[in-house]
Coordinates of C-alpha atoms in Angstrom, one line a residue:
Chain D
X170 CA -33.9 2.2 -17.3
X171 CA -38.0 1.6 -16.9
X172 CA -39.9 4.2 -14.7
X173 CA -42.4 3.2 -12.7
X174 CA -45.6 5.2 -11.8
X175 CA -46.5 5.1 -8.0
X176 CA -48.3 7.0 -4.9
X177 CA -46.1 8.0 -2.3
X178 CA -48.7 8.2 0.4
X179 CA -47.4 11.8 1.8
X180 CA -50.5 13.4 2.1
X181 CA -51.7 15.2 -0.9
X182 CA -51.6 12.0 -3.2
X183 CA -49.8 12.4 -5.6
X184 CA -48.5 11.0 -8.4
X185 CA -44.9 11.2 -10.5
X186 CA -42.2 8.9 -11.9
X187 CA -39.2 7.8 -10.9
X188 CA -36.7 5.6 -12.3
X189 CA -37.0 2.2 -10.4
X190 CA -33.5 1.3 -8.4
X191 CA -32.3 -1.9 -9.4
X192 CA -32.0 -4.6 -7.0
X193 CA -27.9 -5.7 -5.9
X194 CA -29.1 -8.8 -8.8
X195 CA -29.8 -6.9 -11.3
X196 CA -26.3 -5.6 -11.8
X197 CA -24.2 -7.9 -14.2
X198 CA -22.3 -10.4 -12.5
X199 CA -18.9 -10.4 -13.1
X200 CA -15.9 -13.5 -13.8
X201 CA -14.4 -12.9 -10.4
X202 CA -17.5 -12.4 -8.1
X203 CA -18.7 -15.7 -9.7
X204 CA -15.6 -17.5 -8.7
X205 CA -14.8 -15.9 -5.3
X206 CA -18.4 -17.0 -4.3
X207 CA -17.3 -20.5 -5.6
X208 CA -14.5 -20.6 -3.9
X209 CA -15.7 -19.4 -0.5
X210 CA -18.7 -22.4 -1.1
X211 CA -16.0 -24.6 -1.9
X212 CA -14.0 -23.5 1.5
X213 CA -16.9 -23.5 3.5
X214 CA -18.2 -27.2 2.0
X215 CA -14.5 -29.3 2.8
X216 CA -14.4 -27.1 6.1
X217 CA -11.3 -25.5 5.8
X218 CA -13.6 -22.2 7.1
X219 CA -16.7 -22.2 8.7
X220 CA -19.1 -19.8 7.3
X221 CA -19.1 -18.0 10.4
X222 CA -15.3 -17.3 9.9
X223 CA -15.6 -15.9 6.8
X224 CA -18.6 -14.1 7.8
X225 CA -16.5 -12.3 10.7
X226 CA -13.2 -11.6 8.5
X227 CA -15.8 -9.8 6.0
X228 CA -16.8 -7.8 8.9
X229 CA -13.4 -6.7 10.3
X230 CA -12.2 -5.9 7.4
X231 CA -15.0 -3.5 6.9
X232 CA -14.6 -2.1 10.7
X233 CA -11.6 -0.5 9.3
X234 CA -10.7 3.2 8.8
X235 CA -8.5 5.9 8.3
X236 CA -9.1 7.0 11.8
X237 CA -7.1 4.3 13.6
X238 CA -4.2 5.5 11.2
X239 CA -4.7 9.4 12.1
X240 CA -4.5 8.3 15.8
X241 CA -1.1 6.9 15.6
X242 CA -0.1 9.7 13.3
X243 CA -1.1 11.9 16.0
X244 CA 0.5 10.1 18.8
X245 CA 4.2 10.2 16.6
X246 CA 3.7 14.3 16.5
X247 CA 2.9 14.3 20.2
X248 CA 5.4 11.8 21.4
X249 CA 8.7 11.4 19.6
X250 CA 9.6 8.0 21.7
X251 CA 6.2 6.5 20.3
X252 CA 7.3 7.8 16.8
X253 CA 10.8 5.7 17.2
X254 CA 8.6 3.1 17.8
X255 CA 6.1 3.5 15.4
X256 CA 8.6 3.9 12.9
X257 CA 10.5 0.7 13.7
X258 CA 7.4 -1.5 14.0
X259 CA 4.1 -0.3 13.1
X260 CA 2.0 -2.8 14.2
X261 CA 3.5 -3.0 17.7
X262 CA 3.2 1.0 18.3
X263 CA -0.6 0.2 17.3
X264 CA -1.1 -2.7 19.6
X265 CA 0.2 0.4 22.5
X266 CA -3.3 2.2 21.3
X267 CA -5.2 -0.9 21.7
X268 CA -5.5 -1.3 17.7
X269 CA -5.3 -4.3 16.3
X270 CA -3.1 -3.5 13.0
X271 CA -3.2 -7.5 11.9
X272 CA -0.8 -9.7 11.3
X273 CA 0.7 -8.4 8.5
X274 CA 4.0 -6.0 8.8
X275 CA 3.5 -2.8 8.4
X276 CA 6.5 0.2 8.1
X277 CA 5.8 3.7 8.3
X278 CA 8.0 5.8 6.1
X279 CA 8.0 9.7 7.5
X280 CA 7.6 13.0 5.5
X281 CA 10.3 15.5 6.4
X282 CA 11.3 18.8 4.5
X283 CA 13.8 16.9 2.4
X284 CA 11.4 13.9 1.7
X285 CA 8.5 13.2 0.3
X286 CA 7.3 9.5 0.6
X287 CA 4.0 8.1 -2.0
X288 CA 3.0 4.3 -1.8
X289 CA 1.9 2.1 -4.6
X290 CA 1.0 -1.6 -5.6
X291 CA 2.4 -2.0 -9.0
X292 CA 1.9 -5.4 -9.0
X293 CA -1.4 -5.7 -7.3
X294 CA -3.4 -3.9 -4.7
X295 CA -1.3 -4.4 -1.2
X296 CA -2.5 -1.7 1.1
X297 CA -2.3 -1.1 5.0
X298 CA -6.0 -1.9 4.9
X299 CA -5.8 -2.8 8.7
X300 CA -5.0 0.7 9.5
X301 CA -7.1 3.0 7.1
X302 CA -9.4 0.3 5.4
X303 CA -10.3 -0.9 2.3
X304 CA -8.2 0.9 -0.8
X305 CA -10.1 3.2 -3.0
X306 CA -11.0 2.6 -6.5
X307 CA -8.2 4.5 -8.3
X308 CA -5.5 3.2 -5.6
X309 CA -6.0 -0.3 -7.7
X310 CA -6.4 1.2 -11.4
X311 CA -3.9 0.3 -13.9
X312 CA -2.8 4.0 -14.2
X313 CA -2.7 4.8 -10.8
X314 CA -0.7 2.2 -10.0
X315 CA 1.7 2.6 -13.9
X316 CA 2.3 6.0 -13.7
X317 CA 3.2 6.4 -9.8
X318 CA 6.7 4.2 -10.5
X319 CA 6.9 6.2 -13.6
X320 CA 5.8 10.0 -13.1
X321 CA 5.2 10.4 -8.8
X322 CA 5.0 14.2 -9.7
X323 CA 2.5 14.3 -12.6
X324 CA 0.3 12.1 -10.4
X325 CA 1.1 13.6 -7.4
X326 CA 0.1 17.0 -9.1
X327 CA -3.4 15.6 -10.5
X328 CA -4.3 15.4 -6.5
X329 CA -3.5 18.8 -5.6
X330 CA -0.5 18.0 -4.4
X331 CA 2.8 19.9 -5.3
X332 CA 6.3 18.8 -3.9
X333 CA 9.4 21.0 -4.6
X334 CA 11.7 20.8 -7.2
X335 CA 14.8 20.6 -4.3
X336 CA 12.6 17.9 -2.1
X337 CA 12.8 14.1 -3.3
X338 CA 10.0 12.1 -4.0
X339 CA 10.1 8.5 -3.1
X340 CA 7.5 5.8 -4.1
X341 CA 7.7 3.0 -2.1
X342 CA 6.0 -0.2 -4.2
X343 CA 4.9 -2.7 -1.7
X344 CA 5.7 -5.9 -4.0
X345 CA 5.8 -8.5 -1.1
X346 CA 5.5 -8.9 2.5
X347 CA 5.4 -5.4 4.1
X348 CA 3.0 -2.8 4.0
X349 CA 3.2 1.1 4.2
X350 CA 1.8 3.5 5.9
X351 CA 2.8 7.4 5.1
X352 CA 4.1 9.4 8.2
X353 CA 2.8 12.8 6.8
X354 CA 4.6 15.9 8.1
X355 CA 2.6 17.5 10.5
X356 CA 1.5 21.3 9.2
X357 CA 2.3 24.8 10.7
X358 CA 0.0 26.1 12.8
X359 CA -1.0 23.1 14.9
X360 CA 1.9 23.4 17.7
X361 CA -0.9 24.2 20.5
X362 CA -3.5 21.3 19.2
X363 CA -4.2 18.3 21.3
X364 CA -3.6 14.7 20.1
X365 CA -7.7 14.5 19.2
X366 CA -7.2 17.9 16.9
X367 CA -4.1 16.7 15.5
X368 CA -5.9 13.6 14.3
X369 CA -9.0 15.1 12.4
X370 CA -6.3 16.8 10.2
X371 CA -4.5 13.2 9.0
X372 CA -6.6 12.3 6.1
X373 CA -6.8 8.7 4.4
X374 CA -4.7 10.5 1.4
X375 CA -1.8 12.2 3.0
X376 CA -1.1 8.4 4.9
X377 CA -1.5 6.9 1.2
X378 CA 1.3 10.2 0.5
X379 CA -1.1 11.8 -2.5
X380 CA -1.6 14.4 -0.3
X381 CA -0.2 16.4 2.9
X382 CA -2.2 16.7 6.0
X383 CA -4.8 19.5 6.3
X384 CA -4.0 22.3 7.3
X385 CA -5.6 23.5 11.1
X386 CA -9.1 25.2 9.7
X387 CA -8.9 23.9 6.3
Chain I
X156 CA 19.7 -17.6 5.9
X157 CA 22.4 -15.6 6.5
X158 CA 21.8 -12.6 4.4
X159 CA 24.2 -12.0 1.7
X160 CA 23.9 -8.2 1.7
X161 CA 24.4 -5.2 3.9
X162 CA 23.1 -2.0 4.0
X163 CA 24.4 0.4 1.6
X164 CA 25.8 -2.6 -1.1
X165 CA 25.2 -2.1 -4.2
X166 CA 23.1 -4.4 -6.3
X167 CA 21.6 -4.9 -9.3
X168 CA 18.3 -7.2 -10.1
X169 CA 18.7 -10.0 -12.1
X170 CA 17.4 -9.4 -16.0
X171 CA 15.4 -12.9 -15.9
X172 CA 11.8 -13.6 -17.3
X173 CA 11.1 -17.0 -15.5
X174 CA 7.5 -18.7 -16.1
X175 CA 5.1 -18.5 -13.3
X176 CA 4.7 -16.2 -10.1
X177 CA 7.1 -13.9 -9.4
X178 CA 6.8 -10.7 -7.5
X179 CA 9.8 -8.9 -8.9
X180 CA 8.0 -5.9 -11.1
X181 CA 9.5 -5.8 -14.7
X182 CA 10.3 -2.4 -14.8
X183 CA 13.5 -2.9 -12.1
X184 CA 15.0 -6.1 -13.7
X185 CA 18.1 -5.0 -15.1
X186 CA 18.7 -2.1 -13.2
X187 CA 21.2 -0.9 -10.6
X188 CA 20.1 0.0 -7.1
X189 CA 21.2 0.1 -3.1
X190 CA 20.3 -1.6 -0.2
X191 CA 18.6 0.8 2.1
X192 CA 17.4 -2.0 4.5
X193 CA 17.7 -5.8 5.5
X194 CA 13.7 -6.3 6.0
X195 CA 13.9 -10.0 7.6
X196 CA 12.9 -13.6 6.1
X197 CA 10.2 -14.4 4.1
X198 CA 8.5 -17.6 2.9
X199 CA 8.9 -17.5 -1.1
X200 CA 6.2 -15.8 -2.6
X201 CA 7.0 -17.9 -6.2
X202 CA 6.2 -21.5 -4.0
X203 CA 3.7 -20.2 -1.8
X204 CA 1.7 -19.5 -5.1
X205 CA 2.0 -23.0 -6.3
X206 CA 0.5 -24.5 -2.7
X207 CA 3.7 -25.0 -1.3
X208 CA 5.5 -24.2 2.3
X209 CA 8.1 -21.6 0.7
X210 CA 10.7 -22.7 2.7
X211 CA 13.5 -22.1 3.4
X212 CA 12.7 -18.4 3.9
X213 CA 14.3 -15.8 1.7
X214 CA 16.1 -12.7 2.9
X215 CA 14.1 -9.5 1.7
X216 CA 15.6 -6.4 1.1
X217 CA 14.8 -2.5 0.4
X218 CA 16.2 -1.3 -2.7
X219 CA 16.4 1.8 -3.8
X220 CA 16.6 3.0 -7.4
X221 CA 17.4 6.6 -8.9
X222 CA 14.3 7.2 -11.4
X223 CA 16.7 8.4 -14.1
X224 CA 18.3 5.3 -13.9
X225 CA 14.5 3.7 -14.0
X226 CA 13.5 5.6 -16.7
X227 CA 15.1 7.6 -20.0
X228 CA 13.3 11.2 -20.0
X229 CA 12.1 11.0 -16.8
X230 CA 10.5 14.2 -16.0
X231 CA 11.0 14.4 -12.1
X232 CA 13.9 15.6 -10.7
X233 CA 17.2 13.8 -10.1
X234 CA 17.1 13.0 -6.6
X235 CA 13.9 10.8 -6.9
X236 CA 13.7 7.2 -6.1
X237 CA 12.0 4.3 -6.2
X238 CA 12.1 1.7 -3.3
X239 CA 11.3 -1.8 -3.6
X240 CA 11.3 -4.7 -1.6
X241 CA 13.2 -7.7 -3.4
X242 CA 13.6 -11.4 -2.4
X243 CA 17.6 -12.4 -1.9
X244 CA 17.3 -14.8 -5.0
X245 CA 16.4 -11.9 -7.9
X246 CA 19.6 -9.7 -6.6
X247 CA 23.3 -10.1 -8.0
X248 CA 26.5 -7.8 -6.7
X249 CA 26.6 -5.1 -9.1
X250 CA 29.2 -5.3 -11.8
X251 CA 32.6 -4.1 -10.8
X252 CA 31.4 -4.9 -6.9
X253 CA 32.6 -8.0 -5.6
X254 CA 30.0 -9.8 -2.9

């Protein structure tokens, strides 16, 4: 990487290198980026989308979080009619919150002492991404997604996360039309916590089922 | 599409290696599992892909496998599964069971 040598104008004047940051173009530019800018130019070009569309879908999907998840979660501890719901139609429980969960289905699969639920994509990346945003890095590696079908635990234990040898473990590969969303079990010690405490501890992990939810004062 | 099985049948995915889009992961074609739930109709995935309507819709199912069954030497313990969703089409009564 080249340095550069320049004043920084804080005063005393003076001078020392750093390494210059290279601009978003400098980066190589990858097989797929090249074609999904094609195709979006393509889209855009025979108007099947307007640029504006695609603009706007870029920017929901990125308005996304874990925190609309951790609400729900929350609501399901609170309320156990809303966890009936929420556990026979995700996306309609949301809508009750006023969160918009998309149009694609989503189930949620609850933790209990006897069950421990993990989701995975072997085949691609399919993720609740309405609900707790875009998928980390490793949620869409090869051996994430390889060695949760084929060793939960080993994985499971590689995140901090230990389940007993008398609870089962069960991955849920989300292979076609549904999505999941983990019901984590909520933890000891947070019987007298309001909904908006009870969501701080529902982490993006323990709804993806790598981890549990946080302890209160962890 | 009426769906052809129930809750709690067993079934067993078709061993079949067709050309093309599927979304029936290799590592459960072959194998035994149970219906744990009747998920709803779905457009085929393997027409969709091709620029078709991928209809008729398909029955899609929950399947649930044992991971020893899965996998010789797995390491986990005996009660742990694996659930997948599989389109009506890839799933056959399993043997001895009749539809």
């Amino acid at each position: 990487m080249s340095t550069e040598t320049h004043g920084h104008g804080h005063g005393d004047g003076h001078r020392h290198e750093h390494p210059s940051q290279p601009d978003l173009e400098d980066q190589p530019v990858g097989y797929y980026q090249v074609m999904t800018e094609a195709l979006g130019e393509v889209l855009i070009d025979k108007g099947v989308i307007t640029a504006d569309e695609l603009r706007q879908q870029v920017e929901w999907q990125d308005s996304r979080a874990p925190v609309f998840g951790a609400k729900l979660i929350a609501r399901a501890w609170v309320d156990p009619d809303f966890k009936e719901r929420l556990l026979e139609d995700v996306n309609g429980a949301a809508a009750e919150l006023d969160i918009d969960a998309g149009d694609i289905p989503i189930r949620a699969v609850e933790n209990t002492g006897q069950v421990h639920n993990v989701i995975v994509c072997t085949l691609c990346s399919c993720y609740p991404r309405s609900l707790i945003g875009l998928p980390p890095d490793w949620y869409k590696s090869r051996a994430y997604r390889s060695r949760t079908v084929r060793e939960p635990r080993a994985v499971l234990a590689e995140f901090g996360t230990e389940i007993g040898d008398d609870m089962e473990v069960r991955v849920h590969d989300s292979t076609a039309d549904l999505r999941y969303l983990v019901m984590p079990m909520r933890p000891a010690g947070s019987e007298d916590m309001g909904e908006d405490e009870l969501a701080d501890l529902v982490g993006r992990d323990s709804m993806i089922g790598v981890a549990l939810a946080r302890s209160p004062g962890e | 599409m009426t769906a052809r099985f129930a809750k709690g049948d067993r079934v067993r995915v078709r061993d079949a290696h067709p050309p093309g889009h599927v979304r029936t992961p290799s590592f459960i074609r072959g194998h035994n599992g149970v219906i744990t739930r009747v998920i709803g109709e779905f457009a085929n995935p393997e027409e969709l892909a091709y620029g078709r309507d991928g209809r008729p819709e398909i029955p899609l199912y929950w399947v649930e496998f044992r991971q020893t069954e899965l996998w010789s030497g797995y390491a986990g313990q005996a009660q742990d599964t694996a659930v997948v969703d599989i389109f009506e089409h890839w799933l056959e009564p399993a043997e001895g069971d009749t539809p």
